[in-house]
Short mmCIF file of C-alpha atoms in Angstrom, two decimals:
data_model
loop_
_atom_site.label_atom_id
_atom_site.label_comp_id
_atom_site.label_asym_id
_atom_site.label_seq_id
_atom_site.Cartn_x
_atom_site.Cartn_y
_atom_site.Cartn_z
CA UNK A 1 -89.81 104.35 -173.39
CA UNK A 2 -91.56 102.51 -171.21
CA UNK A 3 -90.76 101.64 -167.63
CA UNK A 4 -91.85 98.53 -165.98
CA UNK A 5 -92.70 99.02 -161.91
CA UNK A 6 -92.07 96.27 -160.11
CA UNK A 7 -94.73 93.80 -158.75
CA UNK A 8 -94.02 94.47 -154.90
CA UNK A 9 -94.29 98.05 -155.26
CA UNK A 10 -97.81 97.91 -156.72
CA UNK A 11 -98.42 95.54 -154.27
CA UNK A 12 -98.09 98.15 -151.62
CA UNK A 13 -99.74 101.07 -153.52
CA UNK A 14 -102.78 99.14 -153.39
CA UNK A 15 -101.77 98.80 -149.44
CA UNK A 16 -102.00 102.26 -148.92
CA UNK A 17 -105.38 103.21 -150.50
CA UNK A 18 -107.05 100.46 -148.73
CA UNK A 19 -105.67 101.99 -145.62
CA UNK A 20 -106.67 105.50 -146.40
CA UNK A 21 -110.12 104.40 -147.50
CA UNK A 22 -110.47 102.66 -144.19
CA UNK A 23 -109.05 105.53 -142.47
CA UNK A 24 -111.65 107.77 -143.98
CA UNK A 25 -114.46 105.16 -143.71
CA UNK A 26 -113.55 104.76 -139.30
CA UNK A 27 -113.63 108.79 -139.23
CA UNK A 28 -117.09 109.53 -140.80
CA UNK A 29 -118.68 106.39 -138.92
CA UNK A 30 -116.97 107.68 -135.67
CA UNK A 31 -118.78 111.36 -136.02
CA UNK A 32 -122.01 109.97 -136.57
CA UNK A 33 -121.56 107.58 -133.54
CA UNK A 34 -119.83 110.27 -131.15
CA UNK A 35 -123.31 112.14 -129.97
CA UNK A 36 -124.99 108.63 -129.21
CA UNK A 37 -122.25 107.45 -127.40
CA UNK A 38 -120.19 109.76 -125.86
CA UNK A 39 -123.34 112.79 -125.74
CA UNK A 40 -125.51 113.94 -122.09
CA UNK A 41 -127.72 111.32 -121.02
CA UNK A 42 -129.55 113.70 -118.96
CA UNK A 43 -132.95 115.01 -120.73
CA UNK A 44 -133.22 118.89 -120.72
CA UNK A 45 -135.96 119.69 -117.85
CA UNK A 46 -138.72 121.75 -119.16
CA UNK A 47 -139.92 124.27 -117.49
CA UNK A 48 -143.92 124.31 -116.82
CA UNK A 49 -145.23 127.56 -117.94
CA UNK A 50 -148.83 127.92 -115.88
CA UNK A 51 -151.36 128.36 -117.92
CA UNK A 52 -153.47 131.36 -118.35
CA UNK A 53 -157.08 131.62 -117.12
CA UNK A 54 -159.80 130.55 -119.84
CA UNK A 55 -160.74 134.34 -119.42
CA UNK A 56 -162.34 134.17 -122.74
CA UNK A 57 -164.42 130.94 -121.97
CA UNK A 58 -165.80 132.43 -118.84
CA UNK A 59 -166.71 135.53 -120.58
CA UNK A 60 -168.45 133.25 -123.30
CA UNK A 61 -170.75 131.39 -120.42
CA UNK A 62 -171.81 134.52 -118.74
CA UNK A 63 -172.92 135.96 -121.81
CA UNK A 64 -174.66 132.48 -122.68
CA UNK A 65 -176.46 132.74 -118.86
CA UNK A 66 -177.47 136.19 -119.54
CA UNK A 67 -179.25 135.55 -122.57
CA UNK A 68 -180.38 132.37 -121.68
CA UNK A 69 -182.35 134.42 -117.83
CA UNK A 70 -185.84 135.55 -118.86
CA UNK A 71 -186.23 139.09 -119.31
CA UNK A 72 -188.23 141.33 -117.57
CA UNK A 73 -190.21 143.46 -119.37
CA UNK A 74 -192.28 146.38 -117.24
CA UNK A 75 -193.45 148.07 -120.61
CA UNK A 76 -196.98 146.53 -119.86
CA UNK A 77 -197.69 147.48 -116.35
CA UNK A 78 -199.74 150.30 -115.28
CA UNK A 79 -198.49 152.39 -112.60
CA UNK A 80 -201.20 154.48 -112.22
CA UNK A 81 -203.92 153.51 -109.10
CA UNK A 82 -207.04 152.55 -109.87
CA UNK A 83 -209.51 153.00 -107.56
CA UNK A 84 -212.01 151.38 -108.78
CA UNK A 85 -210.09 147.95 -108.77
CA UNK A 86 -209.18 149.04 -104.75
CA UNK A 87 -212.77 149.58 -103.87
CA UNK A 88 -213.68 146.59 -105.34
CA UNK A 89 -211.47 144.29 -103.33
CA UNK A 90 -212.15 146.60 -100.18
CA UNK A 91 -215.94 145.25 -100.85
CA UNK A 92 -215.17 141.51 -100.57
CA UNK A 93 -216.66 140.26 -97.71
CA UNK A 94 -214.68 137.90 -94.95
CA UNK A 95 -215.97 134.16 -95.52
CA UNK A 96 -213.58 132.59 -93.64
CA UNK A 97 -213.75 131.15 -89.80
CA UNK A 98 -211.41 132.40 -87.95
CA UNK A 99 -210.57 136.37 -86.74
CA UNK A 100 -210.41 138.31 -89.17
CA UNK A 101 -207.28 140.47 -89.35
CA UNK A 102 -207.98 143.20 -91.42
CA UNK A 103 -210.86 144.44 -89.68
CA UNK A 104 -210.75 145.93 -86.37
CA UNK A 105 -214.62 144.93 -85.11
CA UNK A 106 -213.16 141.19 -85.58
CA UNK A 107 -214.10 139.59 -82.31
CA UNK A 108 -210.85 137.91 -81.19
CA UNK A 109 -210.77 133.92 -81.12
CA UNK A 110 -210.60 132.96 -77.19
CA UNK A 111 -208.16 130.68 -76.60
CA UNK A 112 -208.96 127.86 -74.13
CA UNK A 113 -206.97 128.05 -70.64
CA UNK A 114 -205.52 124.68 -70.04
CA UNK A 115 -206.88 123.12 -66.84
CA UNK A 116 -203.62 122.44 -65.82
CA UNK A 117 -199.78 123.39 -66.44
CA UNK A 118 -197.97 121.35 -68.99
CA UNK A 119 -194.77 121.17 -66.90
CA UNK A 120 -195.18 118.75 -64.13
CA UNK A 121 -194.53 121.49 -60.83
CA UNK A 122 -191.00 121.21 -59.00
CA UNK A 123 -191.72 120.32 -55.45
CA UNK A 124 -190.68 122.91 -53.04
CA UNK A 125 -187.53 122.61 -51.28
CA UNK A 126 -188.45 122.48 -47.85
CA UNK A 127 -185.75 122.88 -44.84
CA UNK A 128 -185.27 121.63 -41.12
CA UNK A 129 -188.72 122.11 -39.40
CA UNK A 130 -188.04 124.80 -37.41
CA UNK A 131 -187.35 124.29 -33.41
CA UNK A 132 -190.39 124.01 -31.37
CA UNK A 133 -190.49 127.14 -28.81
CA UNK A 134 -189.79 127.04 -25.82
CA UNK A 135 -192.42 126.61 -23.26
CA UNK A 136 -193.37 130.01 -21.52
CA UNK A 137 -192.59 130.15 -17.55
CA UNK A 138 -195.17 129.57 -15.47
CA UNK A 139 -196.22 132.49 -13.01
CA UNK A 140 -194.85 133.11 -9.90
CA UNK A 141 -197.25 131.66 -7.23
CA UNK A 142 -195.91 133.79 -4.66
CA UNK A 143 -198.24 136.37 -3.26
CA UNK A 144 -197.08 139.68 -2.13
CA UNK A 145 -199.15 141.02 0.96
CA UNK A 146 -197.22 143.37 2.69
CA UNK A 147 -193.48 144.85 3.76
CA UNK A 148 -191.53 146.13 6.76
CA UNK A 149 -188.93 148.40 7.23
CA UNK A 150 -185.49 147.82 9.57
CA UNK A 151 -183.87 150.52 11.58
CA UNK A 152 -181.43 150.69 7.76
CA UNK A 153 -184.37 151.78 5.85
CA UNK A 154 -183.75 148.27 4.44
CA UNK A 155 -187.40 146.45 3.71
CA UNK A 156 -188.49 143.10 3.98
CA UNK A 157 -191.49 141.75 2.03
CA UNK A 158 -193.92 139.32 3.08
CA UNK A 159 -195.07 136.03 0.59
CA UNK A 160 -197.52 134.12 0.98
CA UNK A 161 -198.03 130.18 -0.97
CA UNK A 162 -200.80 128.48 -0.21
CA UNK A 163 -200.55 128.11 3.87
CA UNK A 164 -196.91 128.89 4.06
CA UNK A 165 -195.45 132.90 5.02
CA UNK A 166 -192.08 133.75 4.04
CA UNK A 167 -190.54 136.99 4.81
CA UNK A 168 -187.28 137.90 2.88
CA UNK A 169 -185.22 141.18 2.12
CA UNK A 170 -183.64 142.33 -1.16
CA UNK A 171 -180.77 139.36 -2.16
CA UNK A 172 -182.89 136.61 -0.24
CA UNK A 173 -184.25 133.30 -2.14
CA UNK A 174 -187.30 131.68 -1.51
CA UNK A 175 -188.35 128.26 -1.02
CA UNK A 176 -185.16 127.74 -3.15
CA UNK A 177 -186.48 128.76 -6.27
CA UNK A 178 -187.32 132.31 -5.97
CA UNK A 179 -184.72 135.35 -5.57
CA UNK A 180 -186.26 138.47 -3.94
CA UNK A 181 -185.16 141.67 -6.21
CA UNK A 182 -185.74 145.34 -5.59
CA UNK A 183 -188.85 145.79 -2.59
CA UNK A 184 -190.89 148.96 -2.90
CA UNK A 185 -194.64 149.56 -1.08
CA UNK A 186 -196.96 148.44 -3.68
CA UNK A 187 -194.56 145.79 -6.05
CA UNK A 188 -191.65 143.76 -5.71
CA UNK A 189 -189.22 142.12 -8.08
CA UNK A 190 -188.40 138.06 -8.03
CA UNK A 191 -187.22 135.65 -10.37
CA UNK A 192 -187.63 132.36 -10.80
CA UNK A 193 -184.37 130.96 -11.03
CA UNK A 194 -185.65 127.52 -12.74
CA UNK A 195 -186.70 129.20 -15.59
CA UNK A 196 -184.53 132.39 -15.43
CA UNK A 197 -187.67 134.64 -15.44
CA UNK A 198 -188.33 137.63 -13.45
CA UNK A 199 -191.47 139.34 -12.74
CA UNK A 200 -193.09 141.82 -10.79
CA UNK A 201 -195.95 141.03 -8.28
CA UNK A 202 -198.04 143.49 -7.39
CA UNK A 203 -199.02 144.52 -3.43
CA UNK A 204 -202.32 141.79 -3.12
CA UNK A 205 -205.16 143.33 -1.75
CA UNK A 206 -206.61 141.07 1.71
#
């Protein structure tokens, strides 16, 4: 027996599996969109791993340089002296024109003396010219003829200038100029006090 459904109620069935399909449809799109949208923005950072030397390179190029250097090859040379080869090039003869320096009979080269010195000479420092010297004192033109002696034992000389006599004792000064020192019989002492200079005149004979 059949039963017939009514037309509102299939009106909703079809409600609800549109809603469930939709339901099922927003789920799946919103897991694929969730990383894009709601995922880190921020970019990992990467760490920078230094680099190892190009050991093997390097050891490459010096193997390329040493094969690449000449070699050296002293299989072909004789070690042993030969004499003859040494007296041969003691033989050769000097041509040249200078000294030569392996011989010791060589005359040296003279070398020319410059006639005068390349650096100009300094002038000599030269000081103060030195103080002209005094003038030396003129003599004493006093002459000495003769002495007396006093009851004291005190003397007194006699002078003579030109036409004049003085007679002084030990202290006394002459003419103003001369001071009469120590008396004794054949010399007396007097200075000339112009010229601070004393001198001894000797007993003149008459």
């Amino acid at each position: 027996m059949s039963m017939a459904l009514p037309l509102g109620a299939e009106n909703k069935r079809n409600v609800y599996i549109v809603i469930a399909l939709f339901s099922v449809i927003l789920v799946a799109g919103g897991w694929e969109l969730y990383p894009s949208i709601f995922g880190s923005t921020t970019q990992p950072v990467q760490r920078a791993v230094p680099q190892a030397a190009p050991a093997v390179k390097v050891a490459a190029s010096a193997q390329a340089t040493a094969a690449s250097a000449p070699k050296t090859d002293n299989a072909g040379i004789d070690p042993t002296l030969r004499m003859d080869k040494l007296a041969q090039s003691e033989n050769i003869e000097y041509e040249g024109s200078g000294r030569n320096i392996f011989s010791a009979q060589s005359a040296p080269v003279a070398i020319p003396i410059p006639a005068a010195s390349a650096r100009p000479t300094a002038p000599v420092a030269t000081g103060p010219p030195p103080p002209p010297s005094a003038p030396r004192p003129p003599a004493i033109d006093l002459k000495y003829f003769g002495y007396s002696q006093k009851s004291d034992k005190s003397f007194v000389a006699y002078f003579t200038r030109g036409e004049d006599v003085f007679q002084a004792k030990s202290g006394d000064i002459v003419d103003r100029r001369y001071k009469v020192g120590a008396i004794k019989a054949n010399s007396v002492e007097v200075t000339d006090l112009s010229y601070n200079n004393t001198q001894t005149l000797p007993l003149a004979a008459f």
